[in-house]
XYZ file of C-alpha atoms in Angstrom:
315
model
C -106.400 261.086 113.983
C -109.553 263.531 115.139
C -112.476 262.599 115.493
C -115.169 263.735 113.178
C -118.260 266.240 114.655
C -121.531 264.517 113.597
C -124.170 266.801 111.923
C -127.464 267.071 112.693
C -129.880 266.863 110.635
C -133.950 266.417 110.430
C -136.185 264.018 108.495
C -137.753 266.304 106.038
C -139.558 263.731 103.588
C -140.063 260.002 103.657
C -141.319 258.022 100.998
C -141.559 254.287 99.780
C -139.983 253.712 96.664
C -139.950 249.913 96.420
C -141.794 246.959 98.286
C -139.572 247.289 101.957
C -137.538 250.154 101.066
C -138.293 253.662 101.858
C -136.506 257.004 100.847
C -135.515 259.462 103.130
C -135.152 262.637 102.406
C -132.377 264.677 105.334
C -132.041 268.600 105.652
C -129.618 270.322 108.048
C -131.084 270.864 111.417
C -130.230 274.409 111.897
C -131.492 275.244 107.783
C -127.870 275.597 106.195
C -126.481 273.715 103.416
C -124.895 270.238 103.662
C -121.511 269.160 102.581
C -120.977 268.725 98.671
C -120.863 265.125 98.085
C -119.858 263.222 94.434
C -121.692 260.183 93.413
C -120.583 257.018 95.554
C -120.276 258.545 98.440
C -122.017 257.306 101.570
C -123.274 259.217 105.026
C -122.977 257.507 108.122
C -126.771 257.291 110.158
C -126.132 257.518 113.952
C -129.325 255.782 115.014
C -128.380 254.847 118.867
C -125.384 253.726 120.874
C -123.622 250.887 118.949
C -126.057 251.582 115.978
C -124.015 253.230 112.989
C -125.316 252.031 109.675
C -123.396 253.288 105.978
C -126.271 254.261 103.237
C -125.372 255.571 99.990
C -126.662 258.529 98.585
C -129.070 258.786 95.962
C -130.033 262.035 95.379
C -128.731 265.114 93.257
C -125.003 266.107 94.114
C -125.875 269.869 93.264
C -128.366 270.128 95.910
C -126.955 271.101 98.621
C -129.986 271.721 100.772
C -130.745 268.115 101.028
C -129.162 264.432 100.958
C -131.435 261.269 100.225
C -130.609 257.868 101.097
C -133.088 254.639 100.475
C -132.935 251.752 102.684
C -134.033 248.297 102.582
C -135.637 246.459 105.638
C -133.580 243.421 106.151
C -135.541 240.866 108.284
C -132.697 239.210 109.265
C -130.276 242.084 109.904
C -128.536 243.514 112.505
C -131.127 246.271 113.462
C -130.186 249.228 111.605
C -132.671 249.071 108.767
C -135.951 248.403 111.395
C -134.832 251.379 113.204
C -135.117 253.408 110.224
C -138.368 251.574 108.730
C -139.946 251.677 112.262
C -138.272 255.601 113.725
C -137.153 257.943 111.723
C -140.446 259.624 110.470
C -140.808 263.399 109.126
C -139.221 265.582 112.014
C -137.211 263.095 113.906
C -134.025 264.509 113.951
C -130.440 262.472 114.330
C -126.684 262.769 113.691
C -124.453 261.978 110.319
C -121.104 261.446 109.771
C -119.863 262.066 106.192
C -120.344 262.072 103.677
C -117.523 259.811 102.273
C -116.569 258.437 98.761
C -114.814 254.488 98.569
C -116.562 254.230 94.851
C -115.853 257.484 93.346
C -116.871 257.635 89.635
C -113.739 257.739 87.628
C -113.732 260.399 84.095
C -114.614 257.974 81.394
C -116.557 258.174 77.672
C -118.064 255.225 78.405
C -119.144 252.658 81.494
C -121.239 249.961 81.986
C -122.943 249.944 85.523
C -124.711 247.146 87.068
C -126.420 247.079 90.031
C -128.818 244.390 91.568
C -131.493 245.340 94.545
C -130.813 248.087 96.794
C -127.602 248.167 94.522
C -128.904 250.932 92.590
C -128.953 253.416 95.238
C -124.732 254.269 94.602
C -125.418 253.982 90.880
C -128.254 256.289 90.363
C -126.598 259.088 90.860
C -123.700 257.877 88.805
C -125.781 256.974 85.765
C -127.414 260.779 85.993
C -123.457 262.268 86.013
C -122.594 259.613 82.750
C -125.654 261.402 81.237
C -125.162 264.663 82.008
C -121.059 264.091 80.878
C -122.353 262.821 77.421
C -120.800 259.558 78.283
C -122.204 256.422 75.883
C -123.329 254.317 79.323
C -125.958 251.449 79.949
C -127.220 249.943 83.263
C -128.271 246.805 83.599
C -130.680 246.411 86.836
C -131.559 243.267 88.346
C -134.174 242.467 91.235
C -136.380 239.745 92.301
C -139.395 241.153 91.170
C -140.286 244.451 89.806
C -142.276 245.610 93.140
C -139.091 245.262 95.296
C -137.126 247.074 92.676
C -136.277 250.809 93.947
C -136.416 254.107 91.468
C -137.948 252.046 88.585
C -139.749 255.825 87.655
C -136.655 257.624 88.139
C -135.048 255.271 85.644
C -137.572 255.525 82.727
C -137.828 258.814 82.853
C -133.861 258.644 83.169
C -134.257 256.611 79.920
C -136.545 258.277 77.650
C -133.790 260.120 76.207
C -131.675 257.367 76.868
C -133.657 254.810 74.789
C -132.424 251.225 75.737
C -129.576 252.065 78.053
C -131.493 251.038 80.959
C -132.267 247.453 81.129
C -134.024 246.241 84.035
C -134.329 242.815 84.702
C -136.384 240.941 87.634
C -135.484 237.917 87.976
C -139.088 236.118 87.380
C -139.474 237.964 84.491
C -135.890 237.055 82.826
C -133.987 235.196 85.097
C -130.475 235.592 86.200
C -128.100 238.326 84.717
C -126.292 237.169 81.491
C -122.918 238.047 82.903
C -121.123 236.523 80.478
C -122.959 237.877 77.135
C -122.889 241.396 79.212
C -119.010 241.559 79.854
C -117.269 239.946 77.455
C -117.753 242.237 74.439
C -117.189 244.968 76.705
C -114.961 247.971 74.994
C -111.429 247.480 76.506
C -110.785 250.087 79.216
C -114.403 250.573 79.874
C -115.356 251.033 83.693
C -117.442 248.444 84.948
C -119.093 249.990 88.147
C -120.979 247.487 90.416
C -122.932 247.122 93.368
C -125.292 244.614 95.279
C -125.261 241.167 96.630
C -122.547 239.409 97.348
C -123.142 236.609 94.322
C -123.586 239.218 92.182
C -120.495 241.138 92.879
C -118.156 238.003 93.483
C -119.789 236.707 89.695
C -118.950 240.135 88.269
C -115.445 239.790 90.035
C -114.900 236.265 88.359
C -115.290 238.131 85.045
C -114.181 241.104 84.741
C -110.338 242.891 84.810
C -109.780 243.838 87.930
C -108.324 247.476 86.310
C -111.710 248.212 84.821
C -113.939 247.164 87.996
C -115.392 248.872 90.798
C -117.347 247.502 93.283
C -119.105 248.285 96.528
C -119.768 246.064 99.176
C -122.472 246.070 101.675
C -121.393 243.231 103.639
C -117.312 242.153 104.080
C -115.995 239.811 101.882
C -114.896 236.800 103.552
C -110.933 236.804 103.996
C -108.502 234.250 104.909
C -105.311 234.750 106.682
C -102.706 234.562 109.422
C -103.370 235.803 113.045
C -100.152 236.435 114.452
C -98.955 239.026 117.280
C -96.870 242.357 115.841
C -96.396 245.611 116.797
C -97.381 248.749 115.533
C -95.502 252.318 116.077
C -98.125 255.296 116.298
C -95.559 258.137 114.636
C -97.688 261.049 115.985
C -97.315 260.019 119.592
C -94.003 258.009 119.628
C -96.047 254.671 121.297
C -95.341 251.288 120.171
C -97.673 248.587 121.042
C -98.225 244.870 120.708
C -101.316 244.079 118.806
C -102.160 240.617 119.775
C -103.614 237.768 118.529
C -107.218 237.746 118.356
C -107.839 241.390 118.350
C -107.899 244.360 115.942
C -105.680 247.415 115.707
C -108.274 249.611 115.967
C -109.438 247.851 119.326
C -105.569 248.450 120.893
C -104.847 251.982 120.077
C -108.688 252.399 121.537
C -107.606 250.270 124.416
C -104.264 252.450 124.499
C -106.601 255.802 125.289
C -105.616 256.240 121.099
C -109.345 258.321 119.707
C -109.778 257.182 116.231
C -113.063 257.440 114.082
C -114.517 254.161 112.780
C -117.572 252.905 112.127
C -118.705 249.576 110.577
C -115.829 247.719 112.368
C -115.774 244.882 108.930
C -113.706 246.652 106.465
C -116.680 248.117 104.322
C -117.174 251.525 105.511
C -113.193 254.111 104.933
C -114.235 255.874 108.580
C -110.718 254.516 110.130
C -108.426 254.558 106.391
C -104.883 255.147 108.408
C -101.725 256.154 106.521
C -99.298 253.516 106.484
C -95.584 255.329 106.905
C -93.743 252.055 107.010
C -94.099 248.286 107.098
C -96.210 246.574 104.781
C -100.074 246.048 105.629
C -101.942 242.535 105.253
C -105.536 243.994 103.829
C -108.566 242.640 104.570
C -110.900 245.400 104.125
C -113.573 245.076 101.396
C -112.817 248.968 99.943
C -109.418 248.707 98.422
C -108.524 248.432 94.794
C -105.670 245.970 94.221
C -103.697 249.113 93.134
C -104.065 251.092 96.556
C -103.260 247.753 98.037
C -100.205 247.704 96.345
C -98.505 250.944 96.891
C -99.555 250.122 100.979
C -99.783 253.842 101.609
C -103.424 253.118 103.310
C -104.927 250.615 105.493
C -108.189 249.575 107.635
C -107.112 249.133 110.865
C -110.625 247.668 111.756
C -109.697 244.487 110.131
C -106.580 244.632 108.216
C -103.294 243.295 110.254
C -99.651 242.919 109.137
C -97.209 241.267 106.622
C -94.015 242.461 108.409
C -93.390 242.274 111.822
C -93.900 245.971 112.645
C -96.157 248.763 110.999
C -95.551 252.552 111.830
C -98.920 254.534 111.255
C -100.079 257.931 111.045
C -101.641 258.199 114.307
């Protein structure tokens, strides 16, 4: 697998759009157009050695001269959203990676999105292509309070002609999300596109079809299973090698002299999606729809380990 060159871009516009999140706005470095991007898709920040961080993009796919991304400071996280609250600044310039789609919006005349916190920074967009399509849509938009809920201008204006398709909801206002009066006079077949914390999503999970939802995660699901020693075949170069207990795939075919692009190392990100040519995978990644799991074309290799007790990959 290649590696992917980084591009370099510049701060051209920073702005807070919620209590402790800010908007960035990113131009090329050298003036030219970015890569086309859909809505879902995701750029990787390169903010320092050992300091990738996935944001989605929020912005307008059609503009090609820019790509924003909003990001919440998490006290208690792992550094990459205080380097961005506390560095990046009109003119700083750093490297991306992307961008990349896991939660592509799928052709539909009709979805329901639902997105809680910084949640609404992968549906935004979405909602604006639904509107544009002349899909019959609604969002439902949860927070803690209004004043740490992002875009809350964007989305009236979004809903004038929209009427009452966008319902936001902080939770000291209205409490919770009625999850259960939402979803279950849903339309059958309608997509049910979701993104947020982790209660949110795994209560949306616990009631919904698992044909008609799409999530995205920010953080790994937690996942159970066997961690046993097997051996995996790289096709391109001919190696086999033993992938032991206790370590990754991705962390032997590094160790093996093996480049392959990654990034979040927890299953949440795509960067290292490997073809899968034969053996079957155990998944573990956070990205996968329980179709793609099935047909075991694709894997993680950051996380995701083995069923059988040999895999042959595309690498």
């Amino acid at each position: 697998m290649s590696t992917e060159p980084p591009i370099e871009v510049v701060v051209d516009h920073r702005e807070r759009v919620a209590e402790g999140v800010v908007a960035l706005t990113l131009r090329a470095a050298d003036g030219g157009p970015l890569p086309a991007w859909s809505p879902g898709a995701h750029i990787d920040l390169l903010l320092g050695e050992d300091l990738v961080r996935q944001y989605s993009l929020c912005g307008d796919p059609a503009d090609t001269s820019a790509w924003r991304v909003a990001v919440l400071r998490e006290p208690d996280g792992r550094g990459g959203s205080a380097h961005v609250h506390d560095h990046l600044v009109p003119g700083t310039k750093l490297e991306v990676r992307g961008p990349r789609n896991n939660f592509p919006l799928v052709p539909s005349p009709r979805y329901l999105f639902v997105a809680g916190g910084i949640g609404i920074t992968p549906i935004l967009p979405m909602v604006r292509a639904a509107q544009a399509a002349g899909a019959d849509w609604r969002l439902v938009y949860g927070g803690r309070r209004r004043a740490t809920m992002a875009f809350l201008d964007e989305l009236a204006a979004l809903a004038a002609p929209a009427g009452e398709r966008v319902d936001v909801r902080p939770q000291d206002e209205t409490g919770l999300l009625d999850l259960d009066g939402l979803l279950r006079d849903l339309p059958d077949g309608t997509p049910v596109y979701c993104c947020g914390p982790e209660p949110l999503l795994a209560a949306v999970e616990e009631r919904c079809a698992p044909d008609v939802l799409h999530v995205e995660r920010f953080v790994p699901r937690a996942v159970e299973g066997p961690d046993e020693e097997f051996e995996v075949e790289l096709a391109v170069t001919g190696t086999t090698l033993t992938v032991p207990a206790g370590r990754s795939i991705l962390e032997t075919v590094e160790a093996a002299g093996v480049q392959v692009l990654s990034s979040c190392r927890e299953g949440t990100c795509g960067t290292c999606e490997t073809g899968v040519l034969d053996g079957v995978p155990d998944h573990r990644d956070s990205i996968l729809s329980e179709e793609e799991r099935r047909t075991c074309e694709f894997m993680m290799i950051c996380v995701s380990r083995a069923r059988s007790p040999r895999l042959v990959l595309d690498l």
